Short mmCIF file of C-alpha atoms and ligand atoms in Angstrom, two decimals:
data_model
loop_
_atom_site.label_atom_id
_atom_site.label_comp_id
_atom_site.label_asym_id
_atom_site.label_seq_id
_atom_site.Cartn_x
_atom_site.Cartn_y
_atom_site.Cartn_z
CA UNK A 178 -7.39 -9.51 20.86
CA UNK A 179 -6.78 -8.63 24.77
CA UNK A 180 -3.09 -10.33 24.32
CA UNK A 181 -2.65 -8.28 21.86
CA UNK A 182 -3.83 -5.23 22.49
CA UNK A 183 -1.65 -5.53 25.93
CA UNK A 184 1.06 -6.42 23.64
CA UNK A 185 0.85 -3.00 21.43
CA UNK A 186 0.23 -1.55 24.82
CA UNK A 187 3.82 -2.52 26.49
CA UNK A 188 5.39 -1.91 22.82
CA UNK A 189 8.25 0.95 22.35
CA UNK A 190 8.75 0.88 18.12
CA UNK A 191 5.47 -0.76 16.46
CA UNK A 192 5.13 -0.58 13.10
CA UNK A 193 2.71 -1.50 10.29
CA UNK A 194 3.26 -3.10 7.15
CA UNK A 195 -0.44 -2.53 4.58
CA UNK A 196 -1.61 -4.15 1.54
CA UNK A 197 -3.76 -3.64 -1.19
CA UNK A 198 -6.57 -5.61 1.47
CA UNK A 199 -6.88 -2.40 3.81
CA UNK A 200 -8.26 -0.05 1.21
CA UNK A 201 -10.91 -3.19 0.11
CA UNK A 202 -13.07 -1.41 2.10
CA UNK A 203 -12.61 2.04 0.96
CA UNK A 204 -14.26 0.13 -2.76
CA UNK A 205 -10.59 -0.47 -4.16
CA UNK A 206 -9.80 -3.94 -5.85
CA UNK A 207 -6.75 -5.92 -4.40
CA UNK A 208 -4.47 -7.74 -6.88
CA UNK A 209 -4.97 -11.23 -5.99
CA UNK A 210 -8.11 -11.98 -4.14
CA UNK A 211 -10.05 -14.02 -7.16
CA UNK A 212 -12.39 -10.62 -8.04
CA UNK A 213 -8.28 -8.82 -7.55
CA UNK A 214 -7.30 -6.37 -10.78
CA UNK A 215 -5.12 -9.32 -11.68
CA UNK A 216 -8.03 -11.94 -12.93
CA UNK A 217 -9.45 -8.95 -15.02
CA UNK A 218 -6.62 -7.34 -16.86
CA UNK A 219 -3.31 -10.18 -16.56
CA UNK A 220 -0.68 -10.47 -13.91
CA UNK A 221 1.53 -8.17 -16.46
CA UNK A 222 -0.47 -5.17 -16.70
CA UNK A 223 1.94 -3.34 -14.07
CA UNK A 224 5.51 -4.99 -16.02
CA UNK A 225 7.24 -2.29 -17.12
CA UNK A 226 8.32 -4.15 -20.50
CA UNK A 227 4.44 -4.70 -21.52
CA UNK A 228 4.52 -0.99 -20.44
CA UNK A 229 6.36 0.04 -23.35
CA UNK A 230 5.16 -2.40 -25.85
CA UNK A 231 1.18 -1.59 -25.22
CA UNK A 232 1.14 1.44 -23.23
CA UNK A 233 -2.47 2.05 -24.76
CA UNK A 234 -3.72 -1.13 -22.27
CA UNK A 235 -2.21 0.01 -19.84
CA UNK A 236 -3.95 3.07 -20.05
CA UNK A 237 -7.28 1.16 -20.82
CA UNK A 238 -6.73 -0.46 -17.55
CA UNK A 239 -5.27 2.96 -15.34
CA UNK A 240 -8.91 4.42 -16.10
CA UNK A 241 -11.15 1.74 -14.64
CA UNK A 242 -8.32 0.39 -11.65
CA UNK A 243 -5.93 3.44 -10.56
CA UNK A 244 -7.79 7.64 -11.59
CA UNK A 245 -10.98 6.05 -9.30
CA UNK A 246 -8.20 6.19 -6.72
CA UNK A 247 -7.62 9.66 -6.96
CA UNK A 248 -11.12 10.40 -5.43
CA UNK A 249 -11.58 7.46 -3.05
CA UNK A 250 -11.98 8.15 0.98
CA UNK A 251 -10.03 6.52 3.84
CA UNK A 252 -12.01 3.39 5.22
CA UNK A 253 -11.88 2.30 9.44
CA UNK A 254 -8.55 0.71 8.60
CA UNK A 255 -6.62 4.02 7.56
CA UNK A 256 -8.37 5.69 10.13
CA UNK A 257 -7.59 3.66 12.87
CA UNK A 258 -3.99 3.07 11.92
CA UNK A 259 -3.11 7.16 12.39
CA UNK A 260 -5.29 7.25 15.51
CA UNK A 261 -2.89 4.48 16.75
CA UNK A 262 -0.05 6.95 15.60
CA UNK A 263 -1.72 9.84 17.07
CA UNK A 264 -1.43 7.82 20.34
CA UNK A 265 1.82 7.30 20.35
CA UNK A 266 1.50 4.36 19.31
CA UNK A 267 2.29 3.92 16.52
CA UNK A 268 5.53 4.62 14.74
CA UNK A 269 4.93 5.05 10.80
CA UNK A 270 3.08 2.87 8.84
CA UNK A 271 5.14 1.06 5.44
CA UNK A 272 2.16 0.39 2.22
CA UNK A 273 2.66 -0.86 -0.80
CA UNK A 274 0.01 0.62 -1.84
CA UNK A 275 -0.43 3.84 -3.89
CA UNK A 276 -3.82 5.55 -3.63
CA UNK A 277 -2.34 8.19 -1.00
CA UNK A 278 -5.68 6.81 1.52
CA UNK A 279 -3.29 6.74 4.44
CA UNK A 280 -1.74 10.24 4.66
CA UNK A 281 -5.76 11.04 3.26
CA UNK A 282 -7.10 9.38 7.00
CA UNK A 283 -4.22 12.15 8.96
CA UNK A 284 -1.20 9.37 8.85
CA UNK A 285 2.21 11.50 9.11
CA UNK A 286 4.84 8.57 8.69
CA UNK A 287 4.22 7.13 5.65
CA UNK A 288 6.66 5.15 3.83
CA UNK A 289 5.40 4.47 0.31
CA UNK A 290 7.33 1.56 -1.50
CA UNK A 291 5.87 1.54 -4.33
CA UNK A 292 4.49 5.27 -5.54
CA UNK A 293 1.81 7.31 -6.10
CA UNK A 294 -0.88 7.26 -8.83
CA UNK A 295 -0.94 11.54 -7.09
CA UNK A 296 2.37 11.88 -9.34
CA UNK A 297 2.57 11.45 -13.75
CA UNK A 298 5.79 12.51 -15.00
CA UNK A 299 5.83 12.44 -18.75
CA UNK A 300 8.29 10.42 -20.18
CA UNK A 301 8.91 12.77 -23.15
CA UNK A 302 9.93 16.62 -21.30
CA UNK A 303 10.12 14.98 -17.60
CA UNK A 304 6.98 17.69 -16.57
CA UNK A 305 5.69 16.42 -13.55
CA UNK A 306 1.86 16.02 -13.59
CA UNK A 307 0.37 15.71 -9.42
CA UNK A 308 -3.26 15.26 -9.52
CA UNK A 309 -4.83 17.15 -6.95
CA UNK A 310 -7.77 17.79 -8.18
CA UNK A 311 -11.10 16.64 -10.49
CA UNK A 312 -10.02 19.00 -13.15
CA UNK A 313 -6.35 17.68 -13.42
CA UNK A 314 -8.15 14.43 -13.46
CA UNK A 315 -10.50 15.26 -16.56
CA UNK A 316 -6.99 16.32 -18.05
CA UNK A 317 -5.02 12.54 -18.16
CA UNK A 318 -8.08 11.36 -19.43
CA UNK A 319 -8.93 13.77 -22.54
CA UNK A 320 -5.47 13.50 -23.29
CA UNK A 321 -5.05 10.04 -23.64
CA UNK A 322 -2.59 10.50 -20.80
CA UNK A 323 -0.71 12.41 -23.14
CA UNK A 324 1.75 15.29 -21.58
CA UNK A 325 1.20 19.07 -24.00
CA UNK A 326 4.08 18.10 -24.88
CA UNK A 327 3.12 14.79 -26.59
CA UNK A 328 4.43 12.59 -25.19
CA UNK A 329 3.72 9.58 -22.58
CA UNK A 330 2.82 10.09 -19.25
CA UNK A 331 3.71 7.48 -16.56
CA UNK A 332 2.09 7.50 -13.40
CA UNK A 333 5.21 7.33 -10.31
CA UNK A 334 4.59 4.03 -9.11
CA UNK A 335 7.18 0.67 -9.22
CA UNK A 336 5.88 -1.85 -11.65
CA UNK A 337 7.90 -4.94 -12.18
CA UNK A 338 11.15 -4.85 -13.63
CA UNK A 339 11.95 -1.80 -12.03
CA UNK A 340 13.85 -0.02 -9.27
CA UNK A 341 11.58 0.61 -5.59
CA UNK A 342 12.06 4.35 -4.79
CA UNK A 343 15.64 4.32 -2.85
CA UNK A 344 14.83 6.93 -0.01
CA UNK A 345 11.04 5.55 0.73
CA UNK A 346 12.32 1.50 0.88
CA UNK A 347 15.17 3.16 3.45
CA UNK A 348 13.54 4.50 5.22
CA UNK A 349 11.13 1.95 5.42
CA UNK A 350 14.17 -0.58 6.67
CA UNK A 351 15.20 1.77 9.47
CA UNK A 352 11.37 1.29 10.93
CA UNK A 353 11.67 -2.42 10.27
CA UNK A 354 15.01 -2.60 12.14
CA UNK A 355 13.76 -0.97 15.18
CA UNK A 356 11.19 -2.14 15.50
CA UNK A 357 9.78 -4.48 18.53
CA UNK A 358 6.29 -4.60 17.58
CA UNK A 359 6.13 -5.78 13.16
CA UNK A 360 1.93 -5.80 12.04
CA UNK A 361 1.03 -6.64 8.62
CA UNK A 362 -2.27 -5.28 7.39
CA UNK A 363 -4.15 -7.04 4.06
CA UNK A 364 -1.04 -8.21 1.78
CA UNK A 365 -0.57 -11.35 0.61
CA UNK A 366 3.06 -10.77 1.63
CA UNK A 367 4.29 -12.90 -1.63
CA UNK A 368 6.19 -9.78 -3.25
CA UNK A 369 9.73 -9.01 -2.73
CA UNK A 370 11.39 -6.98 -1.64
CA UNK A 371 8.06 -5.69 0.88
CA UNK A 372 7.95 -8.85 2.01
CA UNK A 373 11.79 -9.08 3.02
CA UNK A 374 10.59 -6.35 5.69
CA UNK A 375 8.86 -8.43 8.14
CA UNK A 376 11.44 -10.49 8.16
CA UNK A 377 14.46 -7.84 9.01
CA UNK A 378 12.08 -7.07 11.91
CA UNK A 379 12.51 -10.46 12.79
CA UNK A 380 15.69 -10.91 12.42
CA UNK A 381 16.21 -7.88 15.13
CA UNK A 382 14.14 -9.73 17.99
CA UNK A 383 10.97 -7.84 16.98
CA UNK A 384 7.21 -9.80 17.54
CA UNK A 385 5.47 -10.52 13.81
CA UNK A 386 1.28 -10.01 14.25
CA UNK A 387 -0.15 -10.62 10.70
CA UNK A 388 -3.79 -9.54 9.69
CA UNK A 389 -5.02 -11.10 6.54
CA UNK A 390 -8.10 -13.47 5.60
CA UNK A 391 -5.97 -15.67 3.82
CA UNK A 392 -2.60 -17.18 4.26
CA UNK A 393 1.10 -15.24 4.21
CA UNK A 394 3.83 -16.88 4.03
CA UNK A 395 5.04 -15.92 7.31
CA UNK A 396 2.02 -16.80 9.00
CA UNK A 397 4.61 -19.83 10.76
CA UNK A 398 6.59 -17.02 12.46
CA UNK A 399 4.09 -14.48 13.59
CA UNK A 400 2.97 -14.29 17.46
CA UNK A 401 -0.42 -13.97 16.14
CA UNK A 402 -2.10 -14.37 13.06
CA UNK A 403 -5.43 -12.51 12.22
CA UNK A 404 -7.52 -14.25 9.81
CA UNK A 405 -10.10 -11.70 9.48
CA UNK A 406 -11.88 -9.08 7.79
CA UNK A 407 -9.48 -6.24 8.88
CA UNK A 408 -13.35 -3.98 9.19
CA UNK A 409 -13.46 -5.99 11.65
CA UNK A 410 -10.64 -6.32 13.42
CA UNK A 411 -10.23 -2.19 13.39
CA UNK A 412 -13.26 -1.68 14.84
CA UNK A 413 -12.34 -3.62 17.54
CA UNK A 414 -8.71 -2.19 18.28
CA UNK A 415 -10.26 1.28 18.21
CA UNK A 416 -12.79 0.13 20.92
CA UNK A 417 -9.93 -1.02 22.94
CA UNK A 418 -8.06 2.23 22.64
CA UNK A 419 -9.95 4.22 24.31
CA UNK A 420 -8.93 1.88 26.87
CA UNK A 421 -5.81 2.83 27.27
P1 OAD B 171 -2.37 -8.71 -2.56
O1 OAD B 171 -4.01 -8.83 -3.66
O2 OAD B 171 -1.27 -9.65 -3.02
O3 OAD B 171 -3.03 -9.17 -1.25
C1 OAD B 171 -4.40 -8.45 -0.23
C2 OAD B 171 -4.00 -9.26 0.73
O4 OAD B 171 -5.43 -8.26 1.55
C3 OAD B 171 -5.11 -11.11 0.01
O5 OAD B 171 -4.72 -11.91 0.78
C4 OAD B 171 -6.24 -10.30 0.59
O6 OAD B 171 -7.19 -12.29 0.69
C5 OAD B 171 -6.04 -9.82 2.00
N1 OAD B 171 -7.53 -9.27 2.32
C6 OAD B 171 -7.88 -8.44 0.97
N2 OAD B 171 -9.34 -7.60 1.93
C7 OAD B 171 -9.42 -7.90 3.20
C8 OAD B 171 -10.20 -7.82 3.97
N3 OAD B 171 -11.30 -7.10 4.34
N4 OAD B 171 -9.83 -7.90 6.06
C9 OAD B 171 -8.55 -9.03 5.58
N5 OAD B 171 -7.73 -9.29 4.35
C10 OAD B 171 -8.06 -8.61 3.17
O7 OAD B 171 -1.99 -7.69 -2.19
P2 OAD B 171 -0.41 -6.77 -2.40
O8 OAD B 171 0.27 -7.71 -0.96
O9 OAD B 171 -0.74 -5.37 -1.51
O10 OAD B 171 3.03 -3.83 -6.67
O11 OAD B 171 0.48 -7.00 -3.19
C11 OAD B 171 1.48 -6.32 -3.28
C12 OAD B 171 2.55 -5.93 -4.59
O12 OAD B 171 1.61 -7.29 -5.81
C13 OAD B 171 1.47 -4.84 -4.73
O13 OAD B 171 1.61 -3.44 -4.56
C14 OAD B 171 1.43 -4.59 -5.98
C15 OAD B 171 1.03 -6.12 -6.45
O14 OAD B 171 1.61 -6.27 -8.10
C16 OAD B 171 3.53 -3.42 -7.58
O15 OAD B 171 2.04 -3.06 -8.09
C17 OAD B 171 4.64 -3.49 -7.72
#
């Protein structure tokens, strides 16, 4: 940990890539852990063909699996990353998460490469809904995710079978290629093209640090791998940050 903090201090362009594990301490389950979303709802819940075939199956999941994200609060992992950015140590956070918790914690430079659960679009009249308060959340639930025109509203998140948001991914790729230290936190690193980002960083000479409970396919390329709880890791970084 001391060596990693030294690396943080001396690096010039530090970038973080976060996954579902960073929001687990905020009460949002991840995907692939034994009690994750896929074990409960099935692997195909985010497949676009399945959504069009059976939207109500997705909406039943959304009531339990997506709507609560809108009222979740950031935890120490999000706060630690926001503090590192404020201190001028971290350039930006690339996130696969759709919960908006990095921004709620105060991070300014965030690339949301899988979209956001805050934005929903009508598939018929294209009306855009930004869910900012309880009233708008209630509207989604009370209309069973139907627009005022009767069309289905779909969250602006990337389903399997859809393109990633082009601008956000381009920004993420640029940060990865510019980085000299690339840190991944709470991701199994099995979903592409997100898992390609650490590889772009490595190819450009960056050091890779992985913080994740459990193995990832990129562990062997990491200078340091911390197989520990992210809350414990973040508290240690915050303690050390005071001495920077
Ligand atoms: P995963 O569920 O695949 O991986 C989360 C990782 O975080 C797992 O390896 C956990 O062991 C680890 N983890 C959970 N809690 C932790 C904690 N407190 N401390 C340390 N590690 C912890 O989630 P992602 O890698 O984010 O995409 O998944 C990537 C993408 O797959 C998601 O963005 C989503 C999903 O399908 C789309 O929906 C397009």
